[in-house]
PDB file of C-alpha atoms in Angstrom:
ATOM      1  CA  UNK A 113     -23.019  -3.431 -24.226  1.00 52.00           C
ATOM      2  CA  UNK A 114     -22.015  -6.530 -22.373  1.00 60.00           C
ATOM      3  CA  UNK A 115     -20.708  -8.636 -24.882  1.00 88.00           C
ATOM      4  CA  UNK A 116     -20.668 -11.842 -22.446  1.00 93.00           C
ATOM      5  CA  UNK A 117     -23.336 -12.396 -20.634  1.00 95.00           C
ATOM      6  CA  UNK A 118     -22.359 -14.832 -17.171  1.00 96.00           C
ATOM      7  CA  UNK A 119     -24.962 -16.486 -14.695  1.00 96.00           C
ATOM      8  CA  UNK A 120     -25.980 -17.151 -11.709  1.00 96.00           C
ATOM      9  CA  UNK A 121     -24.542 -13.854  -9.919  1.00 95.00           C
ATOM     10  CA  UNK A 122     -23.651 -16.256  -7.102  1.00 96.00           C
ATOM     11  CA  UNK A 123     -23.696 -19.723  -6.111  1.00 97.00           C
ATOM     12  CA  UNK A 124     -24.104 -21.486  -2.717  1.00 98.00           C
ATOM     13  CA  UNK A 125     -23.888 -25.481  -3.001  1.00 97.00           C
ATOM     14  CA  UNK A 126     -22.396 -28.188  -0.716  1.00 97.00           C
ATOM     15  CA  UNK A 127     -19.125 -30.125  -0.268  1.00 97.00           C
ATOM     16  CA  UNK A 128     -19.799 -32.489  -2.805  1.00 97.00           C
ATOM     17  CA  UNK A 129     -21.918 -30.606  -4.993  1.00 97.00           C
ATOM     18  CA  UNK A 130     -21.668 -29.863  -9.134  1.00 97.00           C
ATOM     19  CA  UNK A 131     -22.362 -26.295  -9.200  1.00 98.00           C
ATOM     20  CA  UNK A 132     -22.777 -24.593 -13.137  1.00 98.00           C
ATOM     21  CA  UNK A 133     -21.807 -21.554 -13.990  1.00 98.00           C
ATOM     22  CA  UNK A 134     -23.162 -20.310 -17.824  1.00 98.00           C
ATOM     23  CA  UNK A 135     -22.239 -17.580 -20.233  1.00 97.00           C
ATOM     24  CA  UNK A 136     -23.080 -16.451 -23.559  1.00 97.00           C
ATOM     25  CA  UNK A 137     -21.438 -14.558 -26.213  1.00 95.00           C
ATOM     26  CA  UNK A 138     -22.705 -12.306 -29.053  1.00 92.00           C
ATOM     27  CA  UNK A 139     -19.518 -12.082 -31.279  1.00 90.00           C
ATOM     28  CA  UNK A 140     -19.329 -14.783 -33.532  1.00 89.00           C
ATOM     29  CA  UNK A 141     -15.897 -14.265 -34.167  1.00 88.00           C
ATOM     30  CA  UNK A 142     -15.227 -15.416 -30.721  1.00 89.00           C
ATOM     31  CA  UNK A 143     -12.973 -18.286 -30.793  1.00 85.00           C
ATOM     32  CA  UNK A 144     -11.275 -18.882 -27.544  1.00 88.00           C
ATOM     33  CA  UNK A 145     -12.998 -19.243 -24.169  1.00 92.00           C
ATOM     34  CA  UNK A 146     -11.041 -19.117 -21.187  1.00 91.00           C
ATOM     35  CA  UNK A 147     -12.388 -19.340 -17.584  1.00 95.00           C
ATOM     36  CA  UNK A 148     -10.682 -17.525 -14.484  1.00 95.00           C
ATOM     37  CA  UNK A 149     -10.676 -18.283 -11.028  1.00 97.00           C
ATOM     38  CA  UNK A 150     -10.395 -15.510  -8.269  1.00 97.00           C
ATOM     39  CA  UNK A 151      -9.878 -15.632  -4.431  1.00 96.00           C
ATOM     40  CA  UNK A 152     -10.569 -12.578  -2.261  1.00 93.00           C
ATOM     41  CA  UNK A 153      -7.638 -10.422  -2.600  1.00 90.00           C
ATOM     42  CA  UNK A 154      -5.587 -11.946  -5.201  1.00 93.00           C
ATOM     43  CA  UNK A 155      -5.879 -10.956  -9.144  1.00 94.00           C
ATOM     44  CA  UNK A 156      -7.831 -13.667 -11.377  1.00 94.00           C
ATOM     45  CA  UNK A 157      -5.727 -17.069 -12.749  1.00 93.00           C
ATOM     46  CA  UNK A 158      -6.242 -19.168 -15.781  1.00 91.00           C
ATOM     47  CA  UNK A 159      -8.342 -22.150 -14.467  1.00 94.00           C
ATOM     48  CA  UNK A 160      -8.838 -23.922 -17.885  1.00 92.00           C
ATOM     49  CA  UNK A 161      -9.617 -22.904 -21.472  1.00 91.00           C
ATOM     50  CA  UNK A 162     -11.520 -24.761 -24.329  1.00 91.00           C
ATOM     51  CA  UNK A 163     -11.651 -23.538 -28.681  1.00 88.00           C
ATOM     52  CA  UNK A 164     -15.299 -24.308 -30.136  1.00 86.00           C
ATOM     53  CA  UNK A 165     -13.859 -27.269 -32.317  1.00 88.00           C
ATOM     54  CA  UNK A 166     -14.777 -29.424 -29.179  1.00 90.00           C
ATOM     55  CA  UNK A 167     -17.880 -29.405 -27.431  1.00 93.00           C
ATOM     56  CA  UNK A 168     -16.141 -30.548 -23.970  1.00 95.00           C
ATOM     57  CA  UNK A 169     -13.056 -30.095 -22.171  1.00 95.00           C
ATOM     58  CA  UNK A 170     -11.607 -31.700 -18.863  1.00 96.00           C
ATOM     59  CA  UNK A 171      -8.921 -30.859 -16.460  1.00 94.00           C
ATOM     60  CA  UNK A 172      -9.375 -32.743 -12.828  1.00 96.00           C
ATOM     61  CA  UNK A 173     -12.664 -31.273 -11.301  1.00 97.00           C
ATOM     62  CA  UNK A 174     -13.728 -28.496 -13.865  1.00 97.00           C
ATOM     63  CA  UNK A 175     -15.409 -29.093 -16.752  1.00 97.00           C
ATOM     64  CA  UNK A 176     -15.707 -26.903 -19.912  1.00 95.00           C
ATOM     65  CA  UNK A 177     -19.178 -27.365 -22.232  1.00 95.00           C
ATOM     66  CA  UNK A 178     -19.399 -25.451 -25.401  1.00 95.00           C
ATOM     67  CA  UNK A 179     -22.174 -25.164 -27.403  1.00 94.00           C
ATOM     68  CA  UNK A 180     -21.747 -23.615 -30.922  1.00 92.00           C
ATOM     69  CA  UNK A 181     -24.763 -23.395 -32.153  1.00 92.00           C
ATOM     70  CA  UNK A 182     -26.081 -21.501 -28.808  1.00 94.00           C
ATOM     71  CA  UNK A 183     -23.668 -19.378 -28.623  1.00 94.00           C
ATOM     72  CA  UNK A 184     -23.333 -20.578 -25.105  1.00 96.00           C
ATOM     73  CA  UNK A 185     -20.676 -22.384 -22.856  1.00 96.00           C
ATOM     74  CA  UNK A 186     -20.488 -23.159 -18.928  1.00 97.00           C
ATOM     75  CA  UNK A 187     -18.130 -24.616 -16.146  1.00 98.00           C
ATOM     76  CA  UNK A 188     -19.250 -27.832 -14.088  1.00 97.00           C
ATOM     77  CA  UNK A 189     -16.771 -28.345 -10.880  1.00 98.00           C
ATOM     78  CA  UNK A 190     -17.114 -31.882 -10.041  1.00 97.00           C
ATOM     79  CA  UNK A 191     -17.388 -33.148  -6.236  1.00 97.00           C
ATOM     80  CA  UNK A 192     -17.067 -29.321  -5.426  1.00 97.00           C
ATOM     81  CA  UNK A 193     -14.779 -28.381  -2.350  1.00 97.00           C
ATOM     82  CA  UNK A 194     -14.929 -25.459   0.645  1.00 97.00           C
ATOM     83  CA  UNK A 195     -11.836 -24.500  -1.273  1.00 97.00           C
ATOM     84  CA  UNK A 196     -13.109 -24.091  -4.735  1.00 97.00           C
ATOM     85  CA  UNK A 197     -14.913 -20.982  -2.938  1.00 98.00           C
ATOM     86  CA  UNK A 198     -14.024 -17.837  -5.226  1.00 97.00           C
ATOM     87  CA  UNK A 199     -15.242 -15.590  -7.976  1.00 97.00           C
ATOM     88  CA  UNK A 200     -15.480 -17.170 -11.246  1.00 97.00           C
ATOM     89  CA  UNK A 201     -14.873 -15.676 -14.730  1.00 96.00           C
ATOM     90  CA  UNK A 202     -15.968 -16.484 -18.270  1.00 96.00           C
ATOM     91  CA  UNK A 203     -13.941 -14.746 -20.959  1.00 93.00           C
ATOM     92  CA  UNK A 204     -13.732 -14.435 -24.507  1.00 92.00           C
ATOM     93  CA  UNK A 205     -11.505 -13.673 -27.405  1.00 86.00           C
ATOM     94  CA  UNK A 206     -10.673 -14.278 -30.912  1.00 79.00           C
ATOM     95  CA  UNK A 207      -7.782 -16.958 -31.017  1.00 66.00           C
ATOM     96  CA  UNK A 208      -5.758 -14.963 -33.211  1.00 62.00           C
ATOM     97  CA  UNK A 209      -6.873 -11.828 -30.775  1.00 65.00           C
ATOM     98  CA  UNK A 210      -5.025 -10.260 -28.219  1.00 68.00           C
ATOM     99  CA  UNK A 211      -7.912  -8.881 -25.880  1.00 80.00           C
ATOM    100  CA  UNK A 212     -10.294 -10.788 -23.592  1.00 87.00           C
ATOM    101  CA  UNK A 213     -14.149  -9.642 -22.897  1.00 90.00           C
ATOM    102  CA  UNK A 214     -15.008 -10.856 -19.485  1.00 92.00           C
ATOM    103  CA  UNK A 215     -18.215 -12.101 -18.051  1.00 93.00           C
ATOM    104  CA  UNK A 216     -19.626 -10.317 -15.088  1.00 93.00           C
ATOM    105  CA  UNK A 217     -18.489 -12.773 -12.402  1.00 94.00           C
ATOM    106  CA  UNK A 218     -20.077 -15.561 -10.448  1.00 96.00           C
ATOM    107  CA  UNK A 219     -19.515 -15.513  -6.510  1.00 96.00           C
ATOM    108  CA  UNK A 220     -19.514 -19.512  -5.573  1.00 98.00           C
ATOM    109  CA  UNK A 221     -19.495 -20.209  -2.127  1.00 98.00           C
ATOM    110  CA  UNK A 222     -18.888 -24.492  -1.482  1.00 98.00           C
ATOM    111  CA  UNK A 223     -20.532 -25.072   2.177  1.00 97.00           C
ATOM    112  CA  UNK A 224     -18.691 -27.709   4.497  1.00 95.00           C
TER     113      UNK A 224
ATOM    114  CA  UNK B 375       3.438 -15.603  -9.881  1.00 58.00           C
ATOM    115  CA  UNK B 376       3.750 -14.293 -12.366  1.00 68.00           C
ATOM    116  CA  UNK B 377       6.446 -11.935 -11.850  1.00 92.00           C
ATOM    117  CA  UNK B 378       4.001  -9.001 -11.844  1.00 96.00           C
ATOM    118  CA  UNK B 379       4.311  -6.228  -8.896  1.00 97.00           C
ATOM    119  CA  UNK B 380       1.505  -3.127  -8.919  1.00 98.00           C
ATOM    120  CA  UNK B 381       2.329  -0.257  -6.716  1.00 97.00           C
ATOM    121  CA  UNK B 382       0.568   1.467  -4.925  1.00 97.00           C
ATOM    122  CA  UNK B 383      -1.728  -1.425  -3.408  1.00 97.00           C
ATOM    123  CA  UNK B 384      -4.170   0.558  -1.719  1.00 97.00           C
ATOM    124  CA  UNK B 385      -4.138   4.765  -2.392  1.00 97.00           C
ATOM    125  CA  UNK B 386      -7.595   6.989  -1.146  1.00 97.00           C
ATOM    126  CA  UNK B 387      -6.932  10.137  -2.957  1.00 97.00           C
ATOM    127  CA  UNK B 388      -9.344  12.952  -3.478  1.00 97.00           C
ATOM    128  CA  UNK B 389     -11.315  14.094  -6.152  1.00 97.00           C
ATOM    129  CA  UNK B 390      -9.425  16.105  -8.850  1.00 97.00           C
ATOM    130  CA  UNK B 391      -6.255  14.883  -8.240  1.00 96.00           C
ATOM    131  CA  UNK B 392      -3.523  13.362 -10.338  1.00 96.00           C
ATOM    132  CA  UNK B 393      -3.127   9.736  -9.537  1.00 97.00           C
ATOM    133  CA  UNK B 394      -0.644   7.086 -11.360  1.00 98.00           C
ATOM    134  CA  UNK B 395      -0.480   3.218 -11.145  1.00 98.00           C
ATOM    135  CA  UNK B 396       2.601   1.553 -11.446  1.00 98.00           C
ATOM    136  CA  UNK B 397       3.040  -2.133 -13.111  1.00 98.00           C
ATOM    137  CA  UNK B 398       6.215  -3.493 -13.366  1.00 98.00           C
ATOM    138  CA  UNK B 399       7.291  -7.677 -14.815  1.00 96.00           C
ATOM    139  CA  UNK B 400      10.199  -9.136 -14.492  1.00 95.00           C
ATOM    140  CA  UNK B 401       8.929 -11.456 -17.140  1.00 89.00           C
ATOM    141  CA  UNK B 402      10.171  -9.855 -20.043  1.00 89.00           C
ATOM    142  CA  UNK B 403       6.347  -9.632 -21.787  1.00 89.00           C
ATOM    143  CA  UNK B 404       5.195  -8.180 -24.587  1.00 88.00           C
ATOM    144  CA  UNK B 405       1.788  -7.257 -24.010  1.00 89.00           C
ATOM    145  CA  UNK B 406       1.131  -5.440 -20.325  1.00 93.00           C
ATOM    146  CA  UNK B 407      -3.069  -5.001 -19.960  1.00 94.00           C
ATOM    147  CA  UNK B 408      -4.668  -2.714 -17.563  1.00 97.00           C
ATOM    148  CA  UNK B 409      -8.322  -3.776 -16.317  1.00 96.00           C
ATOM    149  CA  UNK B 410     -10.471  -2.476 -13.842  1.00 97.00           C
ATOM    150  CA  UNK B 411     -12.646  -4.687 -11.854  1.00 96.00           C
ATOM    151  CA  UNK B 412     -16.094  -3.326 -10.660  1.00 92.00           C
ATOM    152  CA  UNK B 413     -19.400  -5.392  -8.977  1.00 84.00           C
ATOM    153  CA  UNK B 414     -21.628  -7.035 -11.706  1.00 79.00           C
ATOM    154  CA  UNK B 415     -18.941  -6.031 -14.735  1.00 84.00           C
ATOM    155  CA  UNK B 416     -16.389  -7.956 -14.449  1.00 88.00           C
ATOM    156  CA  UNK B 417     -12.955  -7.093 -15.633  1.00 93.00           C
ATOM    157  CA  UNK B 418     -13.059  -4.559 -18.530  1.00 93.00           C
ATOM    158  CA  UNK B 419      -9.992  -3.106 -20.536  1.00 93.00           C
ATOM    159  CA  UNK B 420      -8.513   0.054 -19.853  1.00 96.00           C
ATOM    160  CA  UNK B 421      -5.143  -0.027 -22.064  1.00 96.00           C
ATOM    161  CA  UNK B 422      -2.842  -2.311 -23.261  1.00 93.00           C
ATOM    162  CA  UNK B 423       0.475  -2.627 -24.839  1.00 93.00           C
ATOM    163  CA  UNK B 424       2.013  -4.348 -27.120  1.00 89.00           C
ATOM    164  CA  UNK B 425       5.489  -3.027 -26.927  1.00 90.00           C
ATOM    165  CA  UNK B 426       7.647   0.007 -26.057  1.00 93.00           C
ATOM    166  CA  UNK B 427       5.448   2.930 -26.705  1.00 93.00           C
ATOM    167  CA  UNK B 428       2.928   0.646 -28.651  1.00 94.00           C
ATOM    168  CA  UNK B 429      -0.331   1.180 -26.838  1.00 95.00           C
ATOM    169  CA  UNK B 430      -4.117   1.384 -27.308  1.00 93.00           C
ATOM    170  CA  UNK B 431      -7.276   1.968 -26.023  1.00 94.00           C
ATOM    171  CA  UNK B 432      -9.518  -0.451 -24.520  1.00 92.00           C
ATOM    172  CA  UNK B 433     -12.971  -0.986 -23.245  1.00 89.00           C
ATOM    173  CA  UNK B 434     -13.189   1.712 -20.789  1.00 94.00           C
ATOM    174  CA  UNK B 435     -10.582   4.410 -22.085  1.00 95.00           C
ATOM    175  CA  UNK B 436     -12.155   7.857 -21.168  1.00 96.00           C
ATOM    176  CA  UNK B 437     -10.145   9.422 -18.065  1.00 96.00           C
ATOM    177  CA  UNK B 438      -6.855   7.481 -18.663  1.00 97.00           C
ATOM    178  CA  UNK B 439      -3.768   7.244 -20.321  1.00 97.00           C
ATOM    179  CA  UNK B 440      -1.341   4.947 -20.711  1.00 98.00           C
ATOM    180  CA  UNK B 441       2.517   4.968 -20.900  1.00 97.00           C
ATOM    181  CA  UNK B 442       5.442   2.237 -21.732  1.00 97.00           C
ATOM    182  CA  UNK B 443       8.699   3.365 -21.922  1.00 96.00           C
ATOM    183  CA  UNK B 444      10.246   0.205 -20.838  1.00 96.00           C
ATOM    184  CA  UNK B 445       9.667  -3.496 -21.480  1.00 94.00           C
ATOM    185  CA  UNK B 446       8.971  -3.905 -17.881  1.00 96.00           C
ATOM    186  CA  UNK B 447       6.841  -0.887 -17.007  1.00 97.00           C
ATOM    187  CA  UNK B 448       3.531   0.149 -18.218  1.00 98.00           C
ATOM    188  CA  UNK B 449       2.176   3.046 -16.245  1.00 98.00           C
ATOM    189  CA  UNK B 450      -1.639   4.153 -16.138  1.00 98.00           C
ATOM    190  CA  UNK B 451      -2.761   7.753 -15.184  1.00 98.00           C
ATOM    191  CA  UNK B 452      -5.962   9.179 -13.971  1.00 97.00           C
ATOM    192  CA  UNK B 453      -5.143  13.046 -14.832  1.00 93.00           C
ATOM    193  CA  UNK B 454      -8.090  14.182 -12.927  1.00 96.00           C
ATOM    194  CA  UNK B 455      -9.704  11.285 -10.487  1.00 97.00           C
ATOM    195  CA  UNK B 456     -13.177  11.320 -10.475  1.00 97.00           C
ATOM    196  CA  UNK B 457     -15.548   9.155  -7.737  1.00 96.00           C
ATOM    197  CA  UNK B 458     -16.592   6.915 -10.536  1.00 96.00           C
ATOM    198  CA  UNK B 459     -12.858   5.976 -11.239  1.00 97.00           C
ATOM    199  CA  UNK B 460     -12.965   3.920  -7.390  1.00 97.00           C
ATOM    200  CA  UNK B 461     -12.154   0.534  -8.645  1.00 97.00           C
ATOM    201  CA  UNK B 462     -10.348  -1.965  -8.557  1.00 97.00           C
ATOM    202  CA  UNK B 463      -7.037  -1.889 -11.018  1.00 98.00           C
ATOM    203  CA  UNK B 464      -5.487  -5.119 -12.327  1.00 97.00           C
ATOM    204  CA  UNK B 465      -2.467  -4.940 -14.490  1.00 97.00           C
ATOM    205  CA  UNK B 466      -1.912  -7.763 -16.449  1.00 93.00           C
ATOM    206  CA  UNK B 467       1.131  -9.425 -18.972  1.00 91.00           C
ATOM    207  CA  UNK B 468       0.904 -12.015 -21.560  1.00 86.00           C
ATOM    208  CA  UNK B 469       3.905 -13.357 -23.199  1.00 71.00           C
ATOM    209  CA  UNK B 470       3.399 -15.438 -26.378  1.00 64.00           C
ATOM    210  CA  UNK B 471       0.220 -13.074 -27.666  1.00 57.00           C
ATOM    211  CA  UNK B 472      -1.900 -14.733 -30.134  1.00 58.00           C
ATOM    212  CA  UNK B 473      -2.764 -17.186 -30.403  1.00 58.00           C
ATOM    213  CA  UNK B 474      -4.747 -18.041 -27.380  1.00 62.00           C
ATOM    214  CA  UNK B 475      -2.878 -15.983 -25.292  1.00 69.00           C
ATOM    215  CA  UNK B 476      -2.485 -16.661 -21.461  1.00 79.00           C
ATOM    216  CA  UNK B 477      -2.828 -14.010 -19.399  1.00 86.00           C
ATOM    217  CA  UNK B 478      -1.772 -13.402 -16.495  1.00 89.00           C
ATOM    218  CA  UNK B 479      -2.753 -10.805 -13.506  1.00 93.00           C
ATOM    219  CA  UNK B 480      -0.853  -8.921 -10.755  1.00 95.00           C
ATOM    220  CA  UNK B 481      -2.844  -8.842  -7.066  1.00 94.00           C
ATOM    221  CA  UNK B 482      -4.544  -5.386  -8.075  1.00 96.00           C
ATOM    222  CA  UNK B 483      -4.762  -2.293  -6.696  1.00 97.00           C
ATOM    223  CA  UNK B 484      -7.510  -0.858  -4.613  1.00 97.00           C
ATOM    224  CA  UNK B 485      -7.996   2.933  -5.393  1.00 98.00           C
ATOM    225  CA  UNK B 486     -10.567   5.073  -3.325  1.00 97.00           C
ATOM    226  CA  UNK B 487     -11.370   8.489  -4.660  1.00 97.00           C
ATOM    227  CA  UNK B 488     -12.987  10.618  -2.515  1.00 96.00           C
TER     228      UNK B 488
END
């Protein structure tokens, strides 16, 4: 049993686009969302995190909403780039936890 | 980097065979993750550590095992590979722990069992 749930599969937008990637989570206990970035060949890197005391985090581009109530949160890249093209993660954990429970993985390709 | 180095990078064994994944950090971590990474379900837990012959079972446990004999290496066995066990094997170390742990992940390991 998946435990978080990601979508779209994959992505295709152009330069200049706002592509969203969503996820969902069934364990209320949750308490820490982190998203991971992944180019082809390379192992998957912190891109930016966000705890559900706030309903919206920032760092440059990407953009962390959280809603509680949903049960839902999701990743906005701003002005999207070709290089922003890479596999995309959505993870949880409990804050205090020391495992994360991935989301399937969204493929975003960023057209010229 | 993180200061994370898998070996091998790429193995095709056969069926039935003994295979081991190495992990070794010259970060000096506490907790040392193995994940596999497969089309459509993301990264999922193997094993982890939490220090010198401190381990546990993860997501995915059945058909591995797990050993830590030293801070810096955290070793994961197949005893007997098996065609579904063709993944994709990240090892992975996080330092502080909780709370809101960072983790960080090696380049992986491409296994092929055939």
């Amino acid at each position: 049993q998946q435990q978080v749930k990601q979508s779209p599969q994959s992505l295709i937008v152009q330069k200049g686009g706002i592509p969203i990637i969503n996820c969902a989570y069934e364990n209320t206990a949750f308490d820490y969302f982190p998203w991971y970035q992944q180019f082809p060949g390379k192992g998957p890197a912190l891109l930016i995190a966000i705890r559900p005391d706030v309903s919206e985090k920032k760092e440059g581009r990407f953009t962390i909403s959280f809603n509680k109530s949903a049960k839902q949160f999701s990743l906005h890249i701003m002005d999207s780039q070709p290089g922003d093209s890479a596999t995309y993660f959505c993870a949880a954990s409990m804050y205090a936890g020391n495992m994360l429970t991935f989301g399937g993985g969204t493929r975003l390709m960023v057209k010229p | 980097d993180a200061g994370i180095t898998q070996s091998p990078r790429h193995k095709v064994t056969e069926t039935g065979t003994p295979v081991t994944l190495r992990c070794h950090q010259t970060e000096n971590h506490r907790y040392m993750y193995w994940y596999r990474q497969d089309p459509g379900h993301g990264l999922r837990l193997i094993h982890y550590s939490y220090g010198v012959k401190d381990t546990d079972k993860g997501e995915v446990s059945d058909g591995y095992s797990v050993s830590r004999s030293k801070t810096e290496d955290f070793l994961l066995t197949l005893e007997s590979a098996t065609s579904s066990q063709t993944s994709v094997y990240f090892c992975a170390i996080s330092g502080t722990g909780p709370p809101g742990n960072t983790i960080y992940f090696g380049e992986g390991s491409w296994l092929t069992v055939v």
